[in-house]
Protein backbone atom coordinates (compact mmCIF):
# COMPACT_ATOMS: atom_id res chain seq x y z
CA UNK A 1 0.00 0.00 0.00
CA UNK A 2 1.36 3.40 -0.88
CA UNK A 3 0.34 7.01 -0.53
CA UNK A 4 1.47 9.79 -2.83
CA UNK A 5 0.59 13.46 -2.77
CA UNK A 6 1.69 16.64 -4.47
CA UNK A 7 2.30 19.75 -2.39
CA UNK A 8 2.53 22.85 -4.55
CA UNK A 9 3.67 26.14 -3.05
CA UNK A 10 1.53 29.09 -4.08
CA UNK A 11 1.25 32.74 -3.06
CA UNK A 12 -1.45 31.67 -0.59
CA UNK A 13 0.53 28.80 0.95
CA UNK A 14 0.61 25.12 0.08
CA UNK A 15 -1.98 23.27 -1.98
CA UNK A 16 -2.19 19.50 -1.77
CA UNK A 17 -3.53 17.01 -4.24
CA UNK A 18 -3.72 13.25 -4.10
CA UNK A 19 -1.89 11.71 -7.01
CA UNK A 20 -2.07 8.34 -8.68
CA UNK A 21 1.29 6.98 -9.83
CA UNK A 22 0.05 4.02 -11.88
CA UNK A 23 0.61 5.85 -15.19
CA UNK A 24 4.00 7.26 -14.16
CA UNK A 25 6.79 5.17 -15.66
CA UNK A 26 9.87 7.36 -15.32
CA UNK A 27 11.30 10.11 -13.17
CA UNK A 28 10.67 12.49 -16.08
CA UNK A 29 6.97 11.55 -16.05
CA UNK A 30 6.86 12.24 -12.32
CA UNK A 31 8.58 15.62 -12.76
CA UNK A 32 6.12 16.54 -15.52
CA UNK A 33 3.21 15.60 -13.26
CA UNK A 34 4.63 17.83 -10.54
CA UNK A 35 5.13 20.74 -12.95
CA UNK A 36 1.48 20.48 -14.05
CA UNK A 37 0.48 21.08 -10.42
CA UNK A 38 2.16 24.51 -10.43
CA UNK A 39 1.54 26.66 -13.50
CA UNK A 40 3.65 29.46 -11.97
CA UNK A 41 6.75 27.23 -11.77
CA UNK A 42 6.76 27.39 -7.97
CA UNK A 43 8.16 24.60 -5.81
CA UNK A 44 6.29 21.31 -5.93
CA UNK A 45 7.01 18.41 -3.60
CA UNK A 46 5.99 14.87 -4.46
CA UNK A 47 5.67 12.94 -1.21
CA UNK A 48 5.56 9.15 -1.40
CA UNK A 49 5.38 6.57 1.37
CA UNK A 50 5.06 2.83 1.12
CA UNK A 51 3.72 0.68 3.94
CA UNK A 52 5.69 2.56 6.59
CA UNK A 53 8.85 0.94 5.12
CA UNK A 54 10.28 3.96 3.30
CA UNK A 55 9.41 7.43 2.13
CA UNK A 56 10.60 9.61 -0.68
CA UNK A 57 10.55 13.30 -1.49
CA UNK A 58 10.93 14.63 -5.00
CA UNK A 59 11.33 18.38 -5.31
CA UNK A 60 10.66 20.13 -8.59
CA UNK A 61 11.46 23.84 -8.89
CA UNK A 62 10.28 25.10 -12.27
CA UNK A 63 12.26 23.56 -15.11
CA UNK A 64 15.21 22.53 -12.88
CA UNK A 65 16.07 18.85 -12.65
CA UNK A 66 14.15 17.10 -9.88
CA UNK A 67 15.91 16.64 -6.55
CA UNK A 68 15.31 13.34 -4.78
CA UNK A 69 15.59 11.96 -1.26
CA UNK A 70 14.73 8.35 -0.34
CA UNK A 71 14.78 7.23 3.30
CA UNK A 72 15.78 3.58 2.68
CA UNK A 73 17.10 2.68 -0.75
CA UNK A 74 16.97 -1.10 -0.24
CA UNK A 75 13.32 -1.00 0.87
CA UNK A 76 12.41 1.36 -1.96
CA UNK A 77 14.11 -0.88 -4.51
CA UNK A 78 11.54 -3.57 -3.75
CA UNK A 79 8.76 -1.20 -4.84
CA UNK A 80 7.82 -0.13 -8.35
CA UNK A 81 7.38 3.42 -7.07
CA UNK A 82 10.73 3.35 -5.32
CA UNK A 83 12.43 2.16 -8.47
CA UNK A 84 11.20 5.35 -10.18
CA UNK A 85 13.24 7.39 -7.73
CA UNK A 86 16.36 5.22 -7.50
CA UNK A 87 18.23 6.49 -10.52
CA UNK A 88 21.74 5.33 -11.35
CA UNK A 89 23.04 8.78 -10.42
CA UNK A 90 21.28 8.66 -7.05
CA UNK A 91 22.81 5.26 -6.29
CA UNK A 92 26.26 6.29 -7.51
CA UNK A 93 26.29 3.81 -10.39
CA UNK A 94 27.23 4.21 -14.00
CA UNK A 95 24.11 4.43 -16.23
CA UNK A 96 23.05 0.97 -17.33
CA UNK A 97 24.89 -0.78 -14.46
CA UNK A 98 21.82 -2.60 -13.17
CA UNK A 99 23.67 -5.47 -11.56
CA UNK A 100 25.04 -8.71 -12.95
CA UNK A 101 24.92 -9.39 -16.68
CA UNK A 102 22.40 -12.22 -16.99
CA UNK A 103 24.13 -13.55 -20.09
CA UNK A 104 27.36 -13.98 -18.11
CA UNK A 105 25.76 -15.88 -15.20
CA UNK A 106 26.11 -19.66 -14.91
CA UNK A 107 22.42 -20.36 -14.41
CA UNK A 108 22.85 -24.13 -14.18
CA UNK A 109 25.56 -24.08 -11.52
CA UNK A 110 23.78 -26.44 -9.13
CA UNK A 111 23.64 -29.11 -11.83
CA UNK A 112 27.45 -29.02 -11.95
CA UNK A 113 27.70 -29.89 -8.28
CA UNK A 114 27.84 -26.35 -6.84
CA UNK A 115 25.99 -25.89 -3.60
CA UNK A 116 22.88 -23.79 -3.16
CA UNK A 117 24.86 -21.68 -0.68
CA UNK A 118 27.25 -20.38 -3.34
CA UNK A 119 24.28 -19.38 -5.53
CA UNK A 120 22.75 -17.49 -2.61
CA UNK A 121 26.00 -15.62 -2.07
CA UNK A 122 26.10 -14.56 -5.72
CA UNK A 123 22.49 -13.38 -5.66
CA UNK A 124 23.02 -11.51 -2.39
CA UNK A 125 25.84 -9.51 -3.97
CA UNK A 126 23.34 -7.43 -5.98
CA UNK A 127 21.51 -6.32 -2.84
CA UNK A 128 24.73 -4.99 -1.30
CA UNK A 129 24.92 -2.40 -4.08
CA UNK A 130 21.78 -0.71 -2.72
CA UNK A 131 22.24 0.50 0.86
CA UNK A 132 19.76 0.04 3.69
CA UNK A 133 20.11 3.76 4.33
CA UNK A 134 18.99 7.11 2.96
CA UNK A 135 20.15 8.18 -0.47
CA UNK A 136 19.80 11.39 -2.39
CA UNK A 137 19.76 15.07 -1.54
CA UNK A 138 19.44 15.22 2.24
CA UNK A 139 19.36 19.02 2.04
CA UNK A 140 16.30 18.96 -0.22
CA UNK A 141 14.12 20.71 2.36
CA UNK A 142 16.73 22.94 4.10
CA UNK A 143 15.26 26.20 2.81
CA UNK A 144 11.78 25.04 3.82
CA UNK A 145 12.67 24.50 7.47
CA UNK A 146 13.69 20.84 7.59
CA UNK A 147 17.43 20.37 7.88
CA UNK A 148 19.49 17.36 6.93
CA UNK A 149 19.62 15.95 10.48
CA UNK A 150 15.85 16.25 10.95
CA UNK A 151 15.16 14.61 7.60
CA UNK A 152 17.52 11.68 8.24
CA UNK A 153 15.97 10.81 11.61
CA UNK A 154 12.37 10.80 10.38
CA UNK A 155 10.58 7.51 10.84
CA UNK A 156 8.86 6.28 7.66
CA UNK A 157 5.63 5.80 9.58
CA UNK A 158 5.02 9.51 10.24
CA UNK A 159 7.56 11.25 7.99
CA UNK A 160 5.10 12.82 5.56
CA UNK A 161 2.98 14.24 8.37
CA UNK A 162 6.08 15.64 10.06
CA UNK A 163 7.29 17.22 6.82
CA UNK A 164 3.87 18.72 6.12
CA UNK A 165 3.66 20.08 9.66
CA UNK A 166 7.06 21.78 9.33
CA UNK A 167 5.92 23.35 6.04
CA UNK A 168 2.66 24.54 7.56
CA UNK A 169 0.77 22.23 5.23
CA UNK A 170 -0.45 19.48 7.54
CA UNK A 171 -4.13 20.41 7.18
CA UNK A 172 -4.03 20.41 3.37
CA UNK A 173 -2.13 17.11 3.31
CA UNK A 174 -4.65 15.48 5.64
CA UNK A 175 -7.48 16.49 3.33
CA UNK A 176 -6.06 14.29 0.55
CA UNK A 177 -4.98 11.44 2.80
mmCIF file of C-alpha atoms in Angstrom:
data_model
loop_
_atom_site.group_PDB
_atom_site.id
_atom_site.type_symbol
_atom_site.label_atom_id
_atom_site.label_comp_id
_atom_site.label_asym_id
_atom_site.label_seq_id
_atom_site.Cartn_x
_atom_site.Cartn_y
_atom_site.Cartn_z
ATOM 1 C CA UNK A 1 0.000 0.000 0.000
ATOM 2 C CA UNK A 2 1.359 3.400 -0.878
ATOM 3 C CA UNK A 3 0.337 7.014 -0.527
ATOM 4 C CA UNK A 4 1.465 9.787 -2.826
ATOM 5 C CA UNK A 5 0.588 13.461 -2.771
ATOM 6 C CA UNK A 6 1.692 16.640 -4.470
ATOM 7 C CA UNK A 7 2.303 19.750 -2.385
ATOM 8 C CA UNK A 8 2.532 22.847 -4.547
ATOM 9 C CA UNK A 9 3.673 26.140 -3.049
ATOM 10 C CA UNK A 10 1.534 29.091 -4.078
ATOM 11 C CA UNK A 11 1.250 32.737 -3.059
ATOM 12 C CA UNK A 12 -1.454 31.671 -0.586
ATOM 13 C CA UNK A 13 0.533 28.799 0.954
ATOM 14 C CA UNK A 14 0.611 25.119 0.084
ATOM 15 C CA UNK A 15 -1.983 23.274 -1.979
ATOM 16 C CA UNK A 16 -2.188 19.501 -1.771
ATOM 17 C CA UNK A 17 -3.532 17.010 -4.240
ATOM 18 C CA UNK A 18 -3.720 13.251 -4.101
ATOM 19 C CA UNK A 19 -1.894 11.710 -7.005
ATOM 20 C CA UNK A 20 -2.066 8.342 -8.679
ATOM 21 C CA UNK A 21 1.294 6.983 -9.829
ATOM 22 C CA UNK A 22 0.053 4.025 -11.876
ATOM 23 C CA UNK A 23 0.608 5.850 -15.185
ATOM 24 C CA UNK A 24 3.996 7.260 -14.157
ATOM 25 C CA UNK A 25 6.786 5.168 -15.656
ATOM 26 C CA UNK A 26 9.870 7.360 -15.317
ATOM 27 C CA UNK A 27 11.297 10.109 -13.168
ATOM 28 C CA UNK A 28 10.665 12.492 -16.078
ATOM 29 C CA UNK A 29 6.966 11.550 -16.050
ATOM 30 C CA UNK A 30 6.862 12.235 -12.315
ATOM 31 C CA UNK A 31 8.578 15.622 -12.759
ATOM 32 C CA UNK A 32 6.117 16.537 -15.519
ATOM 33 C CA UNK A 33 3.205 15.596 -13.262
ATOM 34 C CA UNK A 34 4.632 17.834 -10.539
ATOM 35 C CA UNK A 35 5.132 20.739 -12.952
ATOM 36 C CA UNK A 36 1.483 20.481 -14.046
ATOM 37 C CA UNK A 37 0.481 21.084 -10.417
ATOM 38 C CA UNK A 38 2.161 24.510 -10.430
ATOM 39 C CA UNK A 39 1.543 26.657 -13.498
ATOM 40 C CA UNK A 40 3.645 29.463 -11.971
ATOM 41 C CA UNK A 41 6.751 27.229 -11.766
ATOM 42 C CA UNK A 42 6.758 27.387 -7.968
ATOM 43 C CA UNK A 43 8.161 24.602 -5.811
ATOM 44 C CA UNK A 44 6.289 21.309 -5.928
ATOM 45 C CA UNK A 45 7.010 18.412 -3.603
ATOM 46 C CA UNK A 46 5.991 14.872 -4.460
ATOM 47 C CA UNK A 47 5.673 12.939 -1.208
ATOM 48 C CA UNK A 48 5.557 9.153 -1.400
ATOM 49 C CA UNK A 49 5.376 6.572 1.369
ATOM 50 C CA UNK A 50 5.056 2.833 1.121
ATOM 51 C CA UNK A 51 3.717 0.681 3.944
ATOM 52 C CA UNK A 52 5.693 2.559 6.585
ATOM 53 C CA UNK A 53 8.847 0.943 5.123
ATOM 54 C CA UNK A 54 10.275 3.963 3.300
ATOM 55 C CA UNK A 55 9.405 7.433 2.128
ATOM 56 C CA UNK A 56 10.600 9.607 -0.681
ATOM 57 C CA UNK A 57 10.552 13.303 -1.489
ATOM 58 C CA UNK A 58 10.929 14.627 -5.004
ATOM 59 C CA UNK A 59 11.328 18.376 -5.314
ATOM 60 C CA UNK A 60 10.657 20.132 -8.590
ATOM 61 C CA UNK A 61 11.457 23.841 -8.885
ATOM 62 C CA UNK A 62 10.280 25.098 -12.274
ATOM 63 C CA UNK A 63 12.264 23.556 -15.108
ATOM 64 C CA UNK A 64 15.211 22.535 -12.879
ATOM 65 C CA UNK A 65 16.067 18.851 -12.646
ATOM 66 C CA UNK A 66 14.150 17.103 -9.877
ATOM 67 C CA UNK A 67 15.914 16.639 -6.554
ATOM 68 C CA UNK A 68 15.311 13.344 -4.777
ATOM 69 C CA UNK A 69 15.593 11.956 -1.263
ATOM 70 C CA UNK A 70 14.731 8.345 -0.341
ATOM 71 C CA UNK A 71 14.777 7.229 3.298
ATOM 72 C CA UNK A 72 15.777 3.577 2.684
ATOM 73 C CA UNK A 73 17.104 2.675 -0.746
ATOM 74 C CA UNK A 74 16.966 -1.096 -0.240
ATOM 75 C CA UNK A 75 13.318 -1.004 0.870
ATOM 76 C CA UNK A 76 12.411 1.365 -1.963
ATOM 77 C CA UNK A 77 14.114 -0.879 -4.512
ATOM 78 C CA UNK A 78 11.542 -3.570 -3.752
ATOM 79 C CA UNK A 79 8.762 -1.200 -4.841
ATOM 80 C CA UNK A 80 7.824 -0.131 -8.350
ATOM 81 C CA UNK A 81 7.380 3.418 -7.065
ATOM 82 C CA UNK A 82 10.726 3.353 -5.323
ATOM 83 C CA UNK A 83 12.431 2.162 -8.473
ATOM 84 C CA UNK A 84 11.197 5.350 -10.183
ATOM 85 C CA UNK A 85 13.238 7.389 -7.726
ATOM 86 C CA UNK A 86 16.359 5.224 -7.503
ATOM 87 C CA UNK A 87 18.228 6.486 -10.523
ATOM 88 C CA UNK A 88 21.742 5.327 -11.351
ATOM 89 C CA UNK A 89 23.036 8.779 -10.415
ATOM 90 C CA UNK A 90 21.277 8.657 -7.045
ATOM 91 C CA UNK A 91 22.813 5.258 -6.294
ATOM 92 C CA UNK A 92 26.263 6.290 -7.509
ATOM 93 C CA UNK A 93 26.288 3.812 -10.392
ATOM 94 C CA UNK A 94 27.226 4.210 -14.002
ATOM 95 C CA UNK A 95 24.113 4.426 -16.235
ATOM 96 C CA UNK A 96 23.050 0.966 -17.328
ATOM 97 C CA UNK A 97 24.895 -0.784 -14.463
ATOM 98 C CA UNK A 98 21.824 -2.600 -13.166
ATOM 99 C CA UNK A 99 23.674 -5.465 -11.558
ATOM 100 C CA UNK A 100 25.037 -8.706 -12.955
ATOM 101 C CA UNK A 101 24.918 -9.392 -16.676
ATOM 102 C CA UNK A 102 22.401 -12.217 -16.989
ATOM 103 C CA UNK A 103 24.134 -13.553 -20.093
ATOM 104 C CA UNK A 104 27.358 -13.983 -18.105
ATOM 105 C CA UNK A 105 25.755 -15.884 -15.201
ATOM 106 C CA UNK A 106 26.107 -19.658 -14.910
ATOM 107 C CA UNK A 107 22.417 -20.364 -14.412
ATOM 108 C CA UNK A 108 22.847 -24.131 -14.180
ATOM 109 C CA UNK A 109 25.557 -24.079 -11.516
ATOM 110 C CA UNK A 110 23.780 -26.442 -9.129
ATOM 111 C CA UNK A 111 23.644 -29.110 -11.831
ATOM 112 C CA UNK A 112 27.448 -29.020 -11.953
ATOM 113 C CA UNK A 113 27.696 -29.890 -8.277
ATOM 114 C CA UNK A 114 27.844 -26.350 -6.838
ATOM 115 C CA UNK A 115 25.989 -25.893 -3.604
ATOM 116 C CA UNK A 116 22.877 -23.785 -3.165
ATOM 117 C CA UNK A 117 24.856 -21.676 -0.681
ATOM 118 C CA UNK A 118 27.255 -20.376 -3.336
ATOM 119 C CA UNK A 119 24.285 -19.382 -5.528
ATOM 120 C CA UNK A 120 22.748 -17.487 -2.614
ATOM 121 C CA UNK A 121 26.002 -15.620 -2.066
ATOM 122 C CA UNK A 122 26.104 -14.555 -5.725
ATOM 123 C CA UNK A 123 22.492 -13.385 -5.657
ATOM 124 C CA UNK A 124 23.023 -11.510 -2.393
ATOM 125 C CA UNK A 125 25.838 -9.514 -3.974
ATOM 126 C CA UNK A 126 23.345 -7.433 -5.977
ATOM 127 C CA UNK A 127 21.511 -6.319 -2.841
ATOM 128 C CA UNK A 128 24.729 -4.985 -1.299
ATOM 129 C CA UNK A 129 24.922 -2.397 -4.078
ATOM 130 C CA UNK A 130 21.776 -0.713 -2.717
ATOM 131 C CA UNK A 131 22.236 0.496 0.855
ATOM 132 C CA UNK A 132 19.764 0.041 3.686
ATOM 133 C CA UNK A 133 20.112 3.761 4.332
ATOM 134 C CA UNK A 134 18.994 7.111 2.962
ATOM 135 C CA UNK A 135 20.146 8.185 -0.471
ATOM 136 C CA UNK A 136 19.801 11.385 -2.390
ATOM 137 C CA UNK A 137 19.765 15.066 -1.537
ATOM 138 C CA UNK A 138 19.443 15.216 2.245
ATOM 139 C CA UNK A 139 19.356 19.025 2.037
ATOM 140 C CA UNK A 140 16.305 18.958 -0.217
ATOM 141 C CA UNK A 141 14.120 20.713 2.360
ATOM 142 C CA UNK A 142 16.725 22.938 4.103
ATOM 143 C CA UNK A 143 15.263 26.196 2.813
ATOM 144 C CA UNK A 144 11.779 25.038 3.820
ATOM 145 C CA UNK A 145 12.666 24.499 7.474
ATOM 146 C CA UNK A 146 13.691 20.836 7.587
ATOM 147 C CA UNK A 147 17.433 20.369 7.877
ATOM 148 C CA UNK A 148 19.490 17.361 6.930
ATOM 149 C CA UNK A 149 19.615 15.951 10.477
ATOM 150 C CA UNK A 150 15.849 16.250 10.950
ATOM 151 C CA UNK A 151 15.158 14.606 7.601
ATOM 152 C CA UNK A 152 17.518 11.682 8.236
ATOM 153 C CA UNK A 153 15.969 10.805 11.607
ATOM 154 C CA UNK A 154 12.370 10.805 10.384
ATOM 155 C CA UNK A 155 10.577 7.510 10.838
ATOM 156 C CA UNK A 156 8.862 6.277 7.657
ATOM 157 C CA UNK A 157 5.627 5.803 9.576
ATOM 158 C CA UNK A 158 5.019 9.507 10.239
ATOM 159 C CA UNK A 159 7.556 11.245 7.991
ATOM 160 C CA UNK A 160 5.099 12.817 5.560
ATOM 161 C CA UNK A 161 2.979 14.238 8.372
ATOM 162 C CA UNK A 162 6.084 15.639 10.061
ATOM 163 C CA UNK A 163 7.289 17.222 6.816
ATOM 164 C CA UNK A 164 3.867 18.722 6.115
ATOM 165 C CA UNK A 165 3.661 20.083 9.659
ATOM 166 C CA UNK A 166 7.058 21.777 9.329
ATOM 167 C CA UNK A 167 5.920 23.347 6.044
ATOM 168 C CA UNK A 168 2.657 24.535 7.558
ATOM 169 C CA UNK A 169 0.766 22.231 5.226
ATOM 170 C CA UNK A 170 -0.449 19.482 7.536
ATOM 171 C CA UNK A 171 -4.127 20.406 7.184
ATOM 172 C CA UNK A 172 -4.030 20.414 3.374
ATOM 173 C CA UNK A 173 -2.132 17.115 3.306
ATOM 174 C CA UNK A 174 -4.646 15.481 5.643
ATOM 175 C CA UNK A 175 -7.483 16.495 3.328
ATOM 176 C CA UNK A 176 -6.061 14.294 0.549
ATOM 177 C CA UNK A 177 -4.979 11.435 2.795
#
